[in-house]
Amino acid sequence: MRNRILFMILSVIGISSFWHPDVDAVVAFEQKVEATSSLGNVVTTPSITGAKNNLYLAAIALNPNSNVTGVTGLGLTWYAIREQCSAKSKTRVELWYAIGISPQSGAVEVTVDGDENVRVVASVLRYSGVDAGKPVSAAPISGNTAGLSGSCGSTGTDTNNYSFNLTTAHANSYVVSAAAVLNRTHTEGSGYTERVEGSIGSGNNAARLAVQDRSVTSPSQVAVNGT
C-alpha cells in the first residue's frame, strides 16, 4: 500500500501522508532572498531532481509575518497545504506541495508578498513511494503558543517547547512538521528526524526554519513536538 503524509506548523504545521519512507530530503535548501522590490521577494532553490509520482514539499519560514503568494517550478502545479502565524504575529510558516507524472528537474521559486525587509527561508523536500492519488492528509493541523490554529496578535509568549496532537487515519503514514522558530535553535521531537534547519538574518529579525518527519505504522494519535 502506498503511503500518505501528515503535516504540522509553530508557528508549527503538521501533515500526514501515505508513503514509503524513501526520502530524498534537503535536496534543496535556500536561504538567499533574491528580489527586493515592492512587488515581492523571490527565493529560488538550487536544482531539484524531477521524479515521476514523487511528492515535493516546500516549507517556508518568514520574518516578519508575510504571505507567500505563489510557488512555481519543476513544471508542476503547487498547492498550499496550510499556513500559521506566531501568536505575536512576528513569524509565519507555510507548507505547499506538488506531485506529477513527469516533473522536470530544476529550481523551485517562492514569491512573497513583502519588501526587502522580509527574511525568507525556503526548503524543498522530495519523497518517493507516495500514494499519487491522495498524497497529503485532508486534515493538516497548525498551531502557535495560543494553541491549535492560534490567532495572530501581540499577546503571545515565548516558550522553549511545543506539542500538538495529530491523528493519522491510515497505516504506513508519515508525519511531517515545519516550524518557524524565533531566535532559537530547534531540537526534533522524540522519534523524529530533523531534515532541515537554517536561518537568515540575526536575533529577533531572523527567519529560521526547521522541518522534521517520522513514520507511523498504525493509525494513531501522534505528538508533533520539539524543543
Backbone as numpy.savetxt, mean C-alpha at the origin, in Angstrom:
# Nx Ny Nz CAx CAy CAz Cx Cy Cz
-6.06 -24.39 -5.78 -6.91 -23.19 -5.78 -6.03 -21.95 -5.78
-6.37 -21.01 -6.63 -5.63 -19.75 -6.65 -5.95 -18.95 -5.40
-5.02 -18.08 -5.05 -5.16 -17.35 -3.81 -5.72 -15.96 -4.02
-6.16 -15.34 -2.92 -6.69 -13.99 -2.95 -6.01 -13.18 -1.86
-5.97 -11.86 -2.02 -5.20 -11.04 -1.08 -6.07 -10.10 -0.25
-5.64 -9.88 1.00 -6.30 -8.92 1.89 -5.32 -7.81 2.23
-5.85 -6.58 2.37 -4.96 -5.46 2.66 -5.36 -4.63 3.85
-4.40 -3.92 4.39 -4.68 -2.90 5.38 -3.76 -1.68 5.32
-4.26 -0.23 5.64 -3.43 1.00 5.81 -3.54 1.60 7.24
-1.97 2.91 8.23 -2.10 3.65 9.55 -1.92 5.10 9.38
-1.99 5.86 9.57 -2.78 5.55 8.40 -2.29 4.17 7.96
-3.15 3.08 8.16 -2.81 1.72 7.72 -3.95 1.17 6.87
-3.63 0.43 5.80 -4.66 -0.24 4.98 -4.34 -1.73 4.96
-5.34 -2.54 5.05 -5.13 -3.98 4.96 -6.06 -4.60 3.93
-5.53 -5.50 3.11 -6.37 -6.22 2.15 -6.00 -7.70 2.19
-6.85 -8.51 1.57 -6.56 -9.92 1.47 -6.79 -10.39 0.04
-6.04 -11.38 -0.38 -6.20 -11.91 -1.73 -5.93 -13.40 -1.73
-6.55 -14.10 -2.69 -6.23 -15.51 -2.89 -5.01 -15.57 -3.80
-3.97 -16.22 -3.34 -2.85 -16.42 -4.24 -1.83 -17.38 -3.69
-1.00 -17.84 -4.59 0.16 -18.62 -4.22 1.22 -17.64 -3.76
1.84 -17.89 -2.62 2.78 -16.90 -2.08 4.14 -16.92 -2.78
4.11 -16.74 -4.07 5.35 -16.65 -4.84 5.55 -15.18 -5.15
6.36 -14.51 -4.35 6.38 -13.06 -4.33 7.64 -12.50 -4.98
7.43 -11.57 -5.89 8.53 -10.77 -6.42 8.31 -9.38 -5.83
8.78 -9.19 -4.60 8.46 -7.97 -3.86 9.61 -6.97 -3.93
9.27 -5.72 -3.75 10.23 -4.63 -3.81 10.94 -4.66 -5.16
10.19 -5.04 -6.18 10.73 -4.99 -7.53 10.99 -3.54 -7.90
10.11 -2.68 -7.45 10.27 -1.26 -7.73 10.03 -0.47 -6.46
10.97 0.37 -6.13 10.83 1.21 -4.96 11.40 2.58 -5.28
10.53 3.56 -5.28 10.94 4.89 -5.75 10.66 5.94 -4.68
11.65 6.75 -4.38 11.49 7.80 -3.38 11.63 9.20 -3.98
11.79 9.29 -5.25 12.10 10.58 -5.87 10.85 11.28 -6.39
10.59 12.49 -5.89 9.51 13.31 -6.41 10.05 14.05 -7.63
9.47 13.78 -8.80 10.06 14.30 -10.03 9.40 15.58 -10.51
8.08 15.71 -10.36 7.40 16.90 -10.86 7.01 17.80 -9.69
7.11 19.10 -9.88 6.84 20.03 -8.80 5.88 21.14 -9.22
5.13 20.91 -10.28 4.21 21.93 -10.75 2.92 21.90 -9.96
2.12 22.96 -10.11 0.85 23.01 -9.40 -0.15 21.99 -9.94
0.19 21.38 -11.08 -0.69 20.36 -11.66 -0.52 19.02 -10.98
0.45 18.92 -10.10 0.61 17.68 -9.35 2.00 17.11 -9.45
2.38 16.33 -8.46 3.67 15.65 -8.45 3.55 14.32 -9.17
4.62 13.92 -9.81 4.65 12.63 -10.50 5.84 11.84 -9.99
5.58 10.64 -9.52 6.64 9.75 -9.05 6.68 8.55 -9.98
7.85 8.27 -10.54 8.01 7.17 -11.49 8.93 6.11 -10.91
8.48 4.87 -10.90 9.28 3.78 -10.35 10.29 3.29 -11.39
11.29 2.54 -10.96 12.13 1.83 -11.92 11.31 0.80 -12.70
11.92 0.20 -13.70 11.22 -0.76 -14.54 10.80 -1.99 -13.75
9.59 -2.48 -14.06 9.01 -3.64 -13.40 8.71 -4.70 -14.46
8.90 -5.96 -14.11 8.67 -7.04 -15.05 7.18 -7.23 -15.32
6.80 -7.30 -16.59 5.43 -7.61 -16.96 5.25 -9.12 -17.04
4.30 -9.67 -16.28 4.07 -11.11 -16.26 2.58 -11.40 -16.29
2.17 -12.36 -17.08 0.77 -12.68 -17.29 0.06 -13.04 -15.99
-1.10 -12.41 -15.77 -1.98 -12.70 -14.64 -1.32 -12.50 -13.28
-0.27 -11.70 -13.24 0.31 -11.33 -11.95 -0.44 -10.14 -11.38
-0.47 -10.06 -10.05 -1.10 -8.93 -9.38 -0.03 -7.89 -9.06
-0.31 -6.65 -9.43 0.59 -5.54 -9.15 -0.06 -4.62 -8.11
0.65 -4.36 -7.02 0.15 -3.49 -5.97 1.03 -2.25 -5.88
0.41 -1.09 -5.94 1.13 0.17 -5.75 0.74 0.72 -4.38
1.72 0.82 -3.49 1.52 1.40 -2.16 2.16 2.78 -2.16
1.43 3.78 -1.65 1.88 5.16 -1.74 1.67 5.85 -0.40
2.72 6.46 0.13 2.62 7.26 1.36 2.89 8.71 1.01
2.09 9.63 1.60 2.20 11.06 1.30 2.25 11.88 2.58
3.04 12.94 2.55 3.11 13.90 3.64 3.39 15.28 3.03
2.49 16.25 3.19 1.26 16.20 3.97 0.16 15.43 3.25
-0.98 15.25 3.93 -2.13 14.52 3.42 -2.58 15.09 2.08
-2.42 14.31 1.01 -2.79 14.72 -0.34 -3.36 13.52 -1.08
-4.08 13.77 -2.16 -4.73 12.70 -2.91 -3.86 12.20 -4.06
-3.89 10.89 -4.27 -3.35 10.32 -5.50 -4.44 10.43 -6.56
-4.14 11.08 -7.67 -5.15 11.28 -8.71 -5.10 10.21 -9.79
-4.03 9.42 -9.83 -3.99 8.36 -10.83 -2.71 7.55 -10.75
-2.81 6.28 -11.17 -1.66 5.40 -11.32 -1.73 4.81 -12.71
-0.63 4.84 -13.45 -0.59 4.32 -14.81 0.69 3.51 -14.99
0.70 2.67 -16.03 1.90 1.93 -16.37 1.64 0.47 -16.64
2.61 -0.17 -17.31 2.60 -1.58 -17.67 1.52 -1.93 -18.67
0.89 -0.91 -19.26 -0.19 -1.15 -20.21 -1.45 -1.68 -19.54
-1.59 -1.47 -18.22 -2.71 -2.00 -17.45 -3.60 -0.88 -16.93
-4.82 -1.24 -16.56 -5.73 -0.32 -15.89 -5.58 -0.51 -14.39
-5.36 0.59 -13.68 -5.14 0.56 -12.24 -6.40 0.99 -11.50
-6.67 0.33 -10.39 -7.86 0.60 -9.59 -7.45 0.91 -8.15
-8.09 1.92 -7.58 -7.85 2.25 -6.18 -8.51 1.21 -5.28
-7.78 0.72 -4.29 -8.34 -0.23 -3.32 -8.91 0.53 -2.13
-8.09 1.38 -1.53 -8.51 2.12 -0.35 -7.48 3.19 -0.03
-7.92 4.20 0.69 -6.99 5.23 1.16 -7.33 5.56 2.61
-6.34 6.07 3.33 -6.57 6.41 4.74 -5.65 7.56 5.14
-6.23 8.57 5.76 -5.46 9.66 6.33 -5.11 9.32 7.76
-4.14 10.02 8.32 -3.86 9.88 9.75 -4.87 10.71 10.53
-4.99 10.41 11.82 -5.98 11.11 12.65 -5.62 12.58 12.85
-4.35 12.91 12.64 -3.93 14.32 12.69 -3.99 14.97 11.32
-4.43 14.21 10.33 -4.51 14.67 8.94 -3.16 15.12 8.42
-2.09 14.50 8.93 -0.73 14.86 8.52 -0.25 14.01 7.36
-0.54 12.71 7.41 -0.07 11.79 6.39 -1.24 11.08 5.74
-0.94 10.34 4.66 -1.96 9.58 3.95 -1.28 8.37 3.32
-2.01 7.26 3.23 -1.52 6.08 2.54 -2.61 5.59 1.60
-2.21 5.13 0.42 -3.16 4.61 -0.57 -2.63 3.31 -1.14
-3.56 2.43 -1.54 -3.23 1.18 -2.23 -4.01 1.11 -3.54
-3.31 0.78 -4.61 -3.91 0.59 -5.93 -3.46 -0.76 -6.46
-4.27 -1.34 -7.39 -3.85 -2.62 -7.97 -4.15 -2.66 -9.46
-3.45 -3.57 -10.14 -3.69 -3.84 -11.55 -3.38 -5.30 -11.82
-4.09 -5.89 -12.80 -3.84 -7.26 -13.22 -4.25 -7.36 -14.68
-3.54 -8.15 -15.46 -3.88 -8.24 -16.87 -3.25 -9.45 -17.53
-3.73 -9.76 -18.74 -3.25 -10.92 -19.47 -1.86 -10.69 -20.04
-1.63 -9.49 -20.55 -0.35 -9.22 -21.23 0.25 -7.90 -20.76
0.66 -7.80 -19.51 1.29 -6.56 -19.06 2.65 -6.36 -19.72
3.03 -5.11 -19.90 4.31 -4.76 -20.47 5.30 -4.45 -19.35
6.55 -4.78 -19.54 7.56 -4.36 -18.58 7.78 -2.86 -18.72
8.07 -2.21 -17.61 8.30 -0.78 -17.67 8.05 -0.13 -16.32
7.98 1.20 -16.33 7.80 1.97 -15.11 6.32 2.12 -14.78
6.06 2.42 -13.51 4.72 2.79 -13.06 4.78 4.24 -12.59
3.77 5.01 -12.98 3.76 6.44 -12.67 2.59 6.75 -11.73
2.91 7.45 -10.64 1.92 7.88 -9.65 1.79 9.39 -9.73
0.57 9.88 -9.93 0.32 11.31 -10.00 -0.41 11.76 -8.75
0.07 12.85 -8.16 -0.45 13.33 -6.89 -1.00 14.73 -7.04
-2.14 14.98 -6.40 -2.74 16.30 -6.38 -2.05 17.13 -5.30
-1.07 17.92 -5.69 -0.31 18.70 -4.72 0.74 19.55 -5.40
1.64 20.10 -4.63 2.70 20.93 -5.18 4.05 20.38 -4.74
5.09 21.19 -4.87 6.43 20.71 -4.58 6.64 20.43 -3.09
5.70 20.82 -2.25 5.83 20.57 -0.82 5.34 19.19 -0.41
4.77 18.43 -1.34 4.27 17.10 -1.02 5.39 16.08 -1.19
5.71 15.36 -0.11 6.67 14.27 -0.19 5.91 12.97 -0.47
6.44 12.18 -1.39 5.75 10.96 -1.83 6.73 9.80 -1.86
6.33 8.68 -1.29 7.07 7.42 -1.44 6.12 6.41 -2.08
6.54 5.84 -3.20 5.70 4.87 -3.91 6.49 3.60 -4.16
5.85 2.47 -3.96 6.49 1.18 -4.21 5.49 0.26 -4.90
5.97 -0.51 -5.87 5.12 -1.47 -6.57 5.63 -2.87 -6.28
4.73 -3.74 -5.88 5.06 -5.14 -5.63 4.29 -6.02 -6.61
4.91 -7.11 -7.03 4.30 -8.03 -7.99 4.14 -9.40 -7.35
2.91 -9.93 -7.42 2.62 -11.25 -6.86 2.13 -12.17 -7.97
2.65 -13.40 -7.99 2.20 -14.39 -8.97 1.26 -15.40 -8.32
0.61 -16.23 -9.14 -0.26 -17.28 -8.64 -1.60 -16.78 -8.11
-2.01 -15.61 -8.55 -3.22 -14.99 -8.03 -4.45 -15.47 -8.79
-5.59 -15.49 -8.11 -6.87 -15.71 -8.77 -7.14 -14.49 -9.64
-6.90 -14.60 -10.94 -6.99 -13.44 -11.83 -8.40 -12.89 -11.92
-9.41 -13.73 -11.68 -10.79 -13.27 -11.77 -11.19 -12.38 -10.61
-10.63 -12.62 -9.44 -10.94 -11.80 -8.26 -9.72 -11.79 -7.35
-8.73 -11.01 -7.72 -7.46 -11.06 -6.99 -7.48 -10.42 -5.62
-8.38 -9.45 -5.41 -8.35 -8.68 -4.17 -9.66 -8.83 -3.42
-9.57 -8.96 -2.11 -10.75 -9.06 -1.27 -11.68 -7.88 -1.47
-12.97 -8.14 -1.36 -13.96 -7.08 -1.50 -14.11 -6.26 -0.23
-13.41 -6.65 0.83 -13.60 -5.97 2.11 -12.27 -5.55 2.73
-11.54 -4.63 2.08 -10.33 -4.11 2.70 -10.68 -3.26 3.92
-9.75 -3.12 4.84 -9.98 -2.25 5.99 -8.88 -1.21 6.06
-9.15 -0.14 6.79 -8.13 0.88 7.03 -8.40 1.52 8.37
-7.39 2.16 8.93 -7.57 2.80 10.21 -6.43 3.72 10.57
-6.66 4.48 11.62 -5.62 5.33 12.20 -5.80 5.33 13.71
-5.18 6.24 14.42 -5.27 6.20 15.87 -6.66 6.55 16.37
-7.54 7.00 15.48 -8.94 7.22 15.86 -9.78 5.96 15.66
-9.17 4.88 15.15 -9.87 3.62 14.98 -10.06 3.25 13.53
-10.85 2.19 13.29 -11.14 1.75 11.93 -11.82 2.88 11.15
-11.36 3.09 9.92 -11.88 4.16 9.07 -11.87 5.49 9.83
-10.83 5.70 10.64 -10.74 6.89 11.48 -10.78 8.18 10.69
-11.38 9.19 11.28 -11.53 10.48 10.62 -10.21 11.25 10.58
-10.14 12.20 9.65 -8.99 13.10 9.55 -9.28 14.31 10.43
-8.31 14.79 11.14 -8.55 15.96 11.98 -7.30 16.35 12.72
-7.46 17.06 13.81 -6.32 17.54 14.59 -6.28 16.93 15.99
-7.13 15.94 16.24 -7.24 15.40 17.59 -6.54 14.06 17.75
-5.82 13.62 16.76 -5.16 12.33 16.83 -4.00 12.34 17.81
-3.52 11.15 18.13 -2.39 11.00 19.04 -1.28 10.22 18.35
-0.06 10.38 18.84 1.07 9.60 18.34 1.22 8.35 19.20
1.31 7.19 18.56 1.47 5.94 19.29 2.63 5.14 18.71
3.09 4.17 19.48 4.22 3.34 19.04 3.78 2.04 18.39
2.48 1.77 18.34 2.04 0.51 17.75 0.62 0.65 17.23
0.21 -0.34 16.43 -1.16 -0.37 15.89 -1.60 -1.81 15.76
-2.89 -2.05 15.82 -3.43 -3.38 15.63 -4.91 -3.28 15.23
-5.24 -3.89 14.09 -6.61 -3.93 13.60 -6.92 -5.37 13.19
-8.16 -5.78 13.32 -8.55 -7.14 12.96 -9.12 -7.19 11.56
-8.60 -8.11 10.77 -9.04 -8.30 9.38 -9.47 -9.76 9.24
-10.67 -9.99 8.70 -11.18 -11.36 8.56 -10.96 -11.84 7.13
-10.28 -12.98 7.00 -10.10 -13.60 5.69 -11.24 -14.59 5.47
-11.79 -14.58 4.26 -12.96 -15.41 3.95 -12.60 -16.69 3.21
-11.36 -16.84 2.81 -10.97 -17.96 1.96 -9.67 -18.58 2.45
-9.51 -19.86 2.12 -8.25 -20.54 2.43 -7.15 -20.03 1.51
-5.92 -20.20 1.95 -4.75 -19.82 1.15 -4.80 -18.36 0.73
-5.08 -17.51 1.70 -5.09 -16.07 1.44 -3.74 -15.46 1.82
-3.57 -14.24 1.38 -2.41 -13.45 1.77 -2.94 -12.14 2.31
-2.39 -11.69 3.41 -2.74 -10.40 3.97 -1.58 -9.44 3.69
-1.93 -8.29 3.14 -0.94 -7.27 2.83 -1.34 -5.98 3.53
-0.42 -5.30 4.17 -0.74 -4.01 4.78 0.29 -2.97 4.38
-0.19 -1.74 4.27 0.67 -0.60 3.95 0.44 0.46 5.01
1.50 1.04 5.53 1.39 2.06 6.57 2.17 3.30 6.18
1.56 4.45 6.43 2.26 5.73 6.34 2.69 6.07 7.76
3.98 6.11 8.01 4.53 6.26 9.35 5.11 7.65 9.50
4.77 8.33 10.61 5.25 9.69 10.83 6.46 9.70 11.76
7.62 10.03 11.21 8.84 10.28 11.99 9.21 9.11 12.91
9.01 7.90 12.43 9.38 6.70 13.17 9.80 5.62 12.17
10.53 4.65 12.66 10.80 3.47 11.85 9.72 2.43 12.16
9.64 1.39 11.33 8.56 0.41 11.43 9.13 -0.98 11.66
8.52 -1.71 12.58 8.83 -3.12 12.80 7.59 -3.93 12.48
7.73 -4.95 11.65 6.58 -5.72 11.20 5.92 -6.48 12.36
4.64 -6.79 12.18 3.90 -7.55 13.17 4.30 -9.02 13.16
3.84 -9.75 14.18 4.14 -11.17 14.30 3.62 -11.95 13.10
4.48 -12.74 12.47 4.10 -13.55 11.32 4.22 -12.84 10.00
4.52 -11.55 10.00 4.63 -10.77 8.77 6.07 -10.69 8.28
6.21 -10.50 6.99 7.50 -10.17 6.38 7.42 -8.74 5.86
8.33 -7.89 6.28 8.33 -6.52 5.76 9.00 -6.53 4.39
8.28 -6.03 3.39 8.78 -6.01 2.02 9.41 -4.66 1.65
8.87 -3.60 2.24 9.30 -2.25 1.87 9.37 -1.40 3.13
10.41 -0.60 3.26 10.41 0.51 4.20 11.36 1.57 3.67
10.84 2.76 3.47 11.68 3.83 2.97 11.00 5.17 3.15
11.78 6.23 3.04 11.23 7.56 3.29 11.93 8.60 2.44
11.29 9.76 2.36 11.89 10.92 1.73 11.56 12.12 2.60
12.53 13.01 2.82 12.34 14.14 3.70 12.90 13.83 5.08
12.65 14.71 6.04 13.18 14.53 7.38 12.16 14.93 8.43
12.28 14.33 9.62 11.44 14.68 10.74 9.96 14.51 10.45
9.16 15.41 11.00 7.71 15.33 10.82 7.27 15.69 9.41
8.19 16.15 8.57 7.84 16.49 7.19 8.16 15.35 6.22
8.64 14.24 6.74 9.01 13.12 5.88 7.81 12.25 5.56
7.80 11.69 4.36 6.87 10.62 4.00 7.60 9.31 4.18
7.03 8.40 4.96 7.64 7.08 5.16 6.59 6.00 4.90
6.98 5.01 4.11 6.10 3.91 3.72 6.65 2.60 4.25
5.78 1.77 4.83 6.13 0.40 5.22 5.07 -0.54 4.68
5.50 -1.61 4.01 4.59 -2.62 3.47 5.00 -3.99 4.00
4.03 -4.74 4.49 4.31 -6.08 5.01 3.23 -7.04 4.52
3.54 -8.35 4.56 2.54 -9.34 4.17 2.75 -10.64 4.92
1.73 -11.49 4.89 1.80 -12.82 5.50 0.76 -13.72 4.86
1.01 -15.03 4.90 0.05 -15.99 4.38 -0.90 -16.43 5.48
-2.13 -16.81 5.08 -3.15 -17.30 6.01 -3.74 -18.56 5.40
-3.52 -19.69 6.03 -3.91 -20.98 5.46 -5.42 -21.18 5.46
-6.06 -20.89 6.59 -7.50 -21.12 6.74 -8.22 -19.81 7.02
-9.50 -19.69 6.63 -10.25 -18.47 6.94 -10.22 -18.17 8.43
-9.90 -16.94 8.78 -9.76 -16.59 10.20 -9.69 -15.09 10.35
-9.76 -14.65 11.61 -9.54 -13.24 11.92 -8.04 -13.07 12.18
-7.45 -12.11 11.48 -6.02 -11.89 11.52 -5.72 -10.50 12.05
-4.75 -10.39 12.94 -4.33 -9.08 13.41 -3.41 -8.45 12.38
-3.74 -7.24 11.97 -2.84 -6.44 11.14 -2.16 -5.47 12.09
-0.89 -5.74 12.38 -0.24 -4.97 13.44 1.23 -4.72 13.14
1.79 -3.83 13.90 3.18 -3.48 13.78 3.55 -2.50 14.88
4.84 -2.20 14.96 5.36 -1.31 16.00 6.20 -0.21 15.38
